[in-house]
């Protein structure tokens, strides 16, 4: 399948939203408190709405979501990482929502084909980032246990964050400037949360980052199996 | 610029009278999500609807209700299209809509402020203050300005969960977007 440039970009951004939406949905029935379960489900719903718009720009949303193989997905490896403990989920949210807010704010200010969606979604993502930031502060500056877990989580996911700033064909952004803004914003939150700002590598060998090329981490296949099995087992089923 | 015909205005009034499926005290007109009604040909009408949130599942129910109401009015072909731009804002909710929300027990969004989350000081378990520059969210039951945030997300993405510190009643707040 040959994709035009903008279709490829819609697919990449749509897959980010779809995959993270599914991961957050896995918290339903397991979140630490009811309010948090509702919050994560609402964030997942926002992301699913974005995914539907973006995947529809790239083709048939259901076919793209349910009938592609693992290697055809173009999402960042960050968003497919397992939920882990609550600290891992919050670290993933902090990293991704900060990236998405910066990216969408930029796209919303232009007049490209992503501008209408970005202008709408950036307002929703601002609440996602606020949610992640407040939890990072509370867990980091909390008990010894919550602080230790949050430190482990921000370190563990750090190597997945360089990939976010690989240039994406069809998206006209100053990626270096965006990365600088991201490092500043995330670093500020981590310092205020009295957490250690990770210093490990974010690009190059020993880091992650080929999701945009269709290479994914081990747990992604299992996630897709769960996400797709109903549609594949009962083609065309509806209610 | 094409001006709406009398028929379009009448159809718009009908479509606008449809109730929001999740907040059944508000009409689509109150909510500000009905963008336009165009008569395309004899018996064929296109309605432009904008979602409150990108993933709002109520849009499908709204579309079906609009189709039903216009069919009942004799329009044979109705198509409801979703438009994203310009993005919907809580400032699009009418004064009438705000009054109805309050009566329904939901604190309406505050107007005339930049959209987005409000920075808050973090207390030991939850947050009570909203910063000095903003008017307080008032309890829809007793009107007290002393209320605290329990969760940034509530029964739907568009609401936050708060509690009144005066009458202790928990309530939803339609948060600013």
PDB file of C-alpha atoms in Angstrom, chain B residues 1-173:
ATOM      1  CA  UNK B   1     -23.348  34.626   1.701  1.00  0.00           C
ATOM      2  CA  UNK B   2     -26.680  32.943   1.321  1.00  0.00           C
ATOM      3  CA  UNK B   3     -29.331  34.057   3.748  1.00  0.00           C
ATOM      4  CA  UNK B   4     -31.499  31.445   5.374  1.00  0.00           C
ATOM      5  CA  UNK B   5     -34.947  31.094   3.936  1.00  0.00           C
ATOM      6  CA  UNK B   6     -38.060  31.051   6.087  1.00  0.00           C
ATOM      7  CA  UNK B   7     -38.204  27.281   5.624  1.00  0.00           C
ATOM      8  CA  UNK B   8     -34.604  26.896   6.785  1.00  0.00           C
ATOM      9  CA  UNK B   9     -35.320  29.000   9.833  1.00  0.00           C
ATOM     10  CA  UNK B  10     -38.302  26.872  10.688  1.00  0.00           C
ATOM     11  CA  UNK B  11     -36.324  23.644  10.237  1.00  0.00           C
ATOM     12  CA  UNK B  12     -33.527  25.068  12.335  1.00  0.00           C
ATOM     13  CA  UNK B  13     -35.976  25.848  15.103  1.00  0.00           C
ATOM     14  CA  UNK B  14     -37.217  22.258  14.949  1.00  0.00           C
ATOM     15  CA  UNK B  15     -33.719  20.746  14.932  1.00  0.00           C
ATOM     16  CA  UNK B  16     -32.667  23.139  17.679  1.00  0.00           C
ATOM     17  CA  UNK B  17     -35.505  21.979  19.907  1.00  0.00           C
ATOM     18  CA  UNK B  18     -34.072  18.446  20.083  1.00  0.00           C
ATOM     19  CA  UNK B  19     -32.905  17.628  23.613  1.00  0.00           C
ATOM     20  CA  UNK B  20     -29.336  16.687  24.464  1.00  0.00           C
ATOM     21  CA  UNK B  21     -29.483  12.927  25.232  1.00  0.00           C
ATOM     22  CA  UNK B  22     -27.043  13.231  28.159  1.00  0.00           C
ATOM     23  CA  UNK B  23     -28.339  16.506  29.608  1.00  0.00           C
ATOM     24  CA  UNK B  24     -32.028  16.248  28.778  1.00  0.00           C
ATOM     25  CA  UNK B  25     -32.816  19.705  30.148  1.00  0.00           C
ATOM     26  CA  UNK B  26     -30.820  21.408  27.402  1.00  0.00           C
ATOM     27  CA  UNK B  27     -31.844  21.753  23.777  1.00  0.00           C
ATOM     28  CA  UNK B  28     -29.240  21.609  21.035  1.00  0.00           C
ATOM     29  CA  UNK B  29     -29.859  25.339  20.545  1.00  0.00           C
ATOM     30  CA  UNK B  30     -29.122  26.022  24.245  1.00  0.00           C
ATOM     31  CA  UNK B  31     -25.945  23.943  23.981  1.00  0.00           C
ATOM     32  CA  UNK B  32     -24.826  25.823  20.873  1.00  0.00           C
ATOM     33  CA  UNK B  33     -23.925  22.732  18.831  1.00  0.00           C
ATOM     34  CA  UNK B  34     -26.300  23.320  15.919  1.00  0.00           C
ATOM     35  CA  UNK B  35     -24.316  25.195  13.286  1.00  0.00           C
ATOM     36  CA  UNK B  36     -26.578  25.422  10.228  1.00  0.00           C
ATOM     37  CA  UNK B  37     -29.531  23.964   8.363  1.00  0.00           C
ATOM     38  CA  UNK B  38     -29.433  24.008   4.557  1.00  0.00           C
ATOM     39  CA  UNK B  39     -32.254  23.042   2.233  1.00  0.00           C
ATOM     40  CA  UNK B  40     -30.327  21.336  -0.594  1.00  0.00           C
ATOM     41  CA  UNK B  41     -33.199  20.375  -2.858  1.00  0.00           C
ATOM     42  CA  UNK B  42     -36.868  19.743  -2.544  1.00  0.00           C
ATOM     43  CA  UNK B  43     -37.322  17.421   0.455  1.00  0.00           C
ATOM     44  CA  UNK B  44     -33.576  17.225   1.110  1.00  0.00           C
ATOM     45  CA  UNK B  45     -31.955  18.925   4.084  1.00  0.00           C
ATOM     46  CA  UNK B  46     -28.388  19.024   5.424  1.00  0.00           C
ATOM     47  CA  UNK B  47     -27.794  19.828   9.090  1.00  0.00           C
ATOM     48  CA  UNK B  48     -24.381  20.876  10.436  1.00  0.00           C
ATOM     49  CA  UNK B  49     -23.664  19.727  13.975  1.00  0.00           C
ATOM     50  CA  UNK B  50     -20.479  20.290  15.992  1.00  0.00           C
ATOM     51  CA  UNK B  51     -19.443  17.969  18.838  1.00  0.00           C
ATOM     52  CA  UNK B  52     -18.756  19.353  22.311  1.00  0.00           C
ATOM     53  CA  UNK B  53     -15.788  16.978  22.727  1.00  0.00           C
ATOM     54  CA  UNK B  54     -14.126  15.158  19.814  1.00  0.00           C
ATOM     55  CA  UNK B  55     -15.101  11.775  21.207  1.00  0.00           C
ATOM     56  CA  UNK B  56     -18.536  12.729  22.499  1.00  0.00           C
ATOM     57  CA  UNK B  57     -20.713   9.646  21.942  1.00  0.00           C
ATOM     58  CA  UNK B  58     -23.905  11.727  22.172  1.00  0.00           C
ATOM     59  CA  UNK B  59     -23.406  13.051  18.634  1.00  0.00           C
ATOM     60  CA  UNK B  60     -24.852   9.884  17.106  1.00  0.00           C
ATOM     61  CA  UNK B  61     -27.963  10.046  19.269  1.00  0.00           C
ATOM     62  CA  UNK B  62     -28.349  13.761  18.478  1.00  0.00           C
ATOM     63  CA  UNK B  63     -28.098  13.040  14.751  1.00  0.00           C
ATOM     64  CA  UNK B  64     -30.762  10.337  14.941  1.00  0.00           C
ATOM     65  CA  UNK B  65     -33.086  12.624  16.916  1.00  0.00           C
ATOM     66  CA  UNK B  66     -32.635  15.457  14.408  1.00  0.00           C
ATOM     67  CA  UNK B  67     -33.384  13.065  11.538  1.00  0.00           C
ATOM     68  CA  UNK B  68     -36.487  11.794  13.303  1.00  0.00           C
ATOM     69  CA  UNK B  69     -37.859  15.272  14.055  1.00  0.00           C
ATOM     70  CA  UNK B  70     -37.302  16.529  10.514  1.00  0.00           C
ATOM     71  CA  UNK B  71     -38.742  13.346   8.983  1.00  0.00           C
ATOM     72  CA  UNK B  72     -41.846  13.839  11.119  1.00  0.00           C
ATOM     73  CA  UNK B  73     -42.066  17.324   9.709  1.00  0.00           C
ATOM     74  CA  UNK B  74     -42.211  15.915   6.184  1.00  0.00           C
ATOM     75  CA  UNK B  75     -38.596  16.226   5.111  1.00  0.00           C
ATOM     76  CA  UNK B  76     -37.807  13.082   3.144  1.00  0.00           C
ATOM     77  CA  UNK B  77     -34.028  13.149   3.135  1.00  0.00           C
ATOM     78  CA  UNK B  78     -31.991  14.403   6.096  1.00  0.00           C
ATOM     79  CA  UNK B  79     -28.216  14.217   6.357  1.00  0.00           C
ATOM     80  CA  UNK B  80     -26.446  15.362   9.489  1.00  0.00           C
ATOM     81  CA  UNK B  81     -22.790  16.239   8.994  1.00  0.00           C
ATOM     82  CA  UNK B  82     -20.273  16.823  11.780  1.00  0.00           C
ATOM     83  CA  UNK B  83     -18.145  19.949  11.540  1.00  0.00           C
ATOM     84  CA  UNK B  84     -15.136  20.562  13.799  1.00  0.00           C
ATOM     85  CA  UNK B  85     -14.196  24.117  12.905  1.00  0.00           C
ATOM     86  CA  UNK B  86     -14.539  26.558  14.523  1.00  0.00           C
ATOM     87  CA  UNK B  87     -14.187  24.438  17.641  1.00  0.00           C
ATOM     88  CA  UNK B  88     -17.109  24.453  20.073  1.00  0.00           C
ATOM     89  CA  UNK B  89     -16.536  26.282  23.352  1.00  0.00           C
ATOM     90  CA  UNK B  90     -18.523  26.395  26.570  1.00  0.00           C
ATOM     91  CA  UNK B  91     -19.001  30.088  25.757  1.00  0.00           C
ATOM     92  CA  UNK B  92     -21.430  28.824  23.074  1.00  0.00           C
ATOM     93  CA  UNK B  93     -23.874  27.701  25.769  1.00  0.00           C
ATOM     94  CA  UNK B  94     -26.673  30.263  25.936  1.00  0.00           C
ATOM     95  CA  UNK B  95     -27.681  32.152  29.083  1.00  0.00           C
ATOM     96  CA  UNK B  96     -30.894  30.161  29.020  1.00  0.00           C
ATOM     97  CA  UNK B  97     -28.808  26.973  28.861  1.00  0.00           C
ATOM     98  CA  UNK B  98     -26.745  28.072  31.867  1.00  0.00           C
ATOM     99  CA  UNK B  99     -29.872  28.756  33.873  1.00  0.00           C
ATOM    100  CA  UNK B 100     -31.278  25.318  33.016  1.00  0.00           C
ATOM    101  CA  UNK B 101     -28.004  23.596  33.961  1.00  0.00           C
ATOM    102  CA  UNK B 102     -28.017  25.302  37.357  1.00  0.00           C
ATOM    103  CA  UNK B 103     -31.602  24.263  37.983  1.00  0.00           C
ATOM    104  CA  UNK B 104     -30.688  20.707  36.985  1.00  0.00           C
ATOM    105  CA  UNK B 105     -27.986  20.675  39.684  1.00  0.00           C
ATOM    106  CA  UNK B 106     -24.953  21.258  37.435  1.00  0.00           C
ATOM    107  CA  UNK B 107     -22.765  24.315  37.972  1.00  0.00           C
ATOM    108  CA  UNK B 108     -22.518  26.042  34.580  1.00  0.00           C
ATOM    109  CA  UNK B 109     -19.148  26.913  33.022  1.00  0.00           C
ATOM    110  CA  UNK B 110     -17.732  30.296  33.925  1.00  0.00           C
ATOM    111  CA  UNK B 111     -17.570  32.683  31.022  1.00  0.00           C
ATOM    112  CA  UNK B 112     -15.056  35.223  29.760  1.00  0.00           C
ATOM    113  CA  UNK B 113     -11.880  33.425  30.620  1.00  0.00           C
ATOM    114  CA  UNK B 114      -9.231  31.677  28.559  1.00  0.00           C
ATOM    115  CA  UNK B 115     -10.306  28.078  27.988  1.00  0.00           C
ATOM    116  CA  UNK B 116      -8.379  25.235  29.537  1.00  0.00           C
ATOM    117  CA  UNK B 117      -7.618  23.854  32.932  1.00  0.00           C
ATOM    118  CA  UNK B 118      -7.167  26.175  35.859  1.00  0.00           C
ATOM    119  CA  UNK B 119      -3.888  25.957  37.784  1.00  0.00           C
ATOM    120  CA  UNK B 120      -4.509  24.898  41.311  1.00  0.00           C
ATOM    121  CA  UNK B 121      -2.565  24.697  44.520  1.00  0.00           C
ATOM    122  CA  UNK B 122      -2.304  21.139  45.626  1.00  0.00           C
ATOM    123  CA  UNK B 123      -3.578  20.280  49.080  1.00  0.00           C
ATOM    124  CA  UNK B 124      -2.759  17.075  50.944  1.00  0.00           C
ATOM    125  CA  UNK B 125      -5.587  15.121  49.346  1.00  0.00           C
ATOM    126  CA  UNK B 126      -7.419  17.446  47.050  1.00  0.00           C
ATOM    127  CA  UNK B 127      -7.694  21.022  45.938  1.00  0.00           C
ATOM    128  CA  UNK B 128      -9.870  23.767  47.299  1.00  0.00           C
ATOM    129  CA  UNK B 129      -8.703  26.991  45.740  1.00  0.00           C
ATOM    130  CA  UNK B 130      -8.995  28.144  42.170  1.00  0.00           C
ATOM    131  CA  UNK B 131      -6.542  31.019  42.139  1.00  0.00           C
ATOM    132  CA  UNK B 132      -7.472  34.610  42.856  1.00  0.00           C
ATOM    133  CA  UNK B 133      -8.260  35.764  39.321  1.00  0.00           C
ATOM    134  CA  UNK B 134     -11.308  33.595  38.769  1.00  0.00           C
ATOM    135  CA  UNK B 135     -14.832  33.823  40.006  1.00  0.00           C
ATOM    136  CA  UNK B 136     -15.607  30.816  42.227  1.00  0.00           C
ATOM    137  CA  UNK B 137     -17.661  27.835  41.079  1.00  0.00           C
ATOM    138  CA  UNK B 138     -20.891  28.154  43.022  1.00  0.00           C
ATOM    139  CA  UNK B 139     -22.839  25.263  44.499  1.00  0.00           C
ATOM    140  CA  UNK B 140     -25.985  24.786  42.381  1.00  0.00           C
ATOM    141  CA  UNK B 141     -27.943  23.692  45.462  1.00  0.00           C
ATOM    142  CA  UNK B 142     -27.229  26.383  48.051  1.00  0.00           C
ATOM    143  CA  UNK B 143     -25.330  28.996  46.033  1.00  0.00           C
ATOM    144  CA  UNK B 144     -22.258  28.937  48.281  1.00  0.00           C
ATOM    145  CA  UNK B 145     -18.979  30.064  46.718  1.00  0.00           C
ATOM    146  CA  UNK B 146     -17.065  27.677  48.998  1.00  0.00           C
ATOM    147  CA  UNK B 147     -16.658  24.540  46.921  1.00  0.00           C
ATOM    148  CA  UNK B 148     -13.786  22.110  46.344  1.00  0.00           C
ATOM    149  CA  UNK B 149     -12.631  20.027  43.403  1.00  0.00           C
ATOM    150  CA  UNK B 150     -12.858  16.255  43.908  1.00  0.00           C
ATOM    151  CA  UNK B 151     -11.940  15.097  40.409  1.00  0.00           C
ATOM    152  CA  UNK B 152     -11.120  16.788  37.098  1.00  0.00           C
ATOM    153  CA  UNK B 153     -13.302  14.330  35.230  1.00  0.00           C
ATOM    154  CA  UNK B 154     -16.794  13.239  36.164  1.00  0.00           C
ATOM    155  CA  UNK B 155     -19.657  11.233  34.640  1.00  0.00           C
ATOM    156  CA  UNK B 156     -18.742  12.667  31.229  1.00  0.00           C
ATOM    157  CA  UNK B 157     -15.566  14.270  29.879  1.00  0.00           C
ATOM    158  CA  UNK B 158     -17.223  17.711  29.879  1.00  0.00           C
ATOM    159  CA  UNK B 159     -17.801  17.760  33.631  1.00  0.00           C
ATOM    160  CA  UNK B 160     -15.682  17.909  36.781  1.00  0.00           C
ATOM    161  CA  UNK B 161     -16.794  16.598  40.170  1.00  0.00           C
ATOM    162  CA  UNK B 162     -16.925  19.083  43.039  1.00  0.00           C
ATOM    163  CA  UNK B 163     -18.331  19.267  46.561  1.00  0.00           C
ATOM    164  CA  UNK B 164     -19.906  22.161  48.401  1.00  0.00           C
ATOM    165  CA  UNK B 165     -18.114  22.977  51.661  1.00  0.00           C
ATOM    166  CA  UNK B 166     -21.231  24.677  53.054  1.00  0.00           C
ATOM    167  CA  UNK B 167     -24.016  22.149  52.415  1.00  0.00           C
ATOM    168  CA  UNK B 168     -21.634  19.191  51.748  1.00  0.00           C
ATOM    169  CA  UNK B 169     -23.535  18.271  48.592  1.00  0.00           C
ATOM    170  CA  UNK B 170     -21.393  16.819  45.753  1.00  0.00           C
ATOM    171  CA  UNK B 171     -22.192  18.233  42.318  1.00  0.00           C
ATOM    172  CA  UNK B 172     -21.056  18.283  38.700  1.00  0.00           C
ATOM    173  CA  UNK B 173     -19.426  21.355  37.182  1.00  0.00           C
TER     174      UNK B 173
END
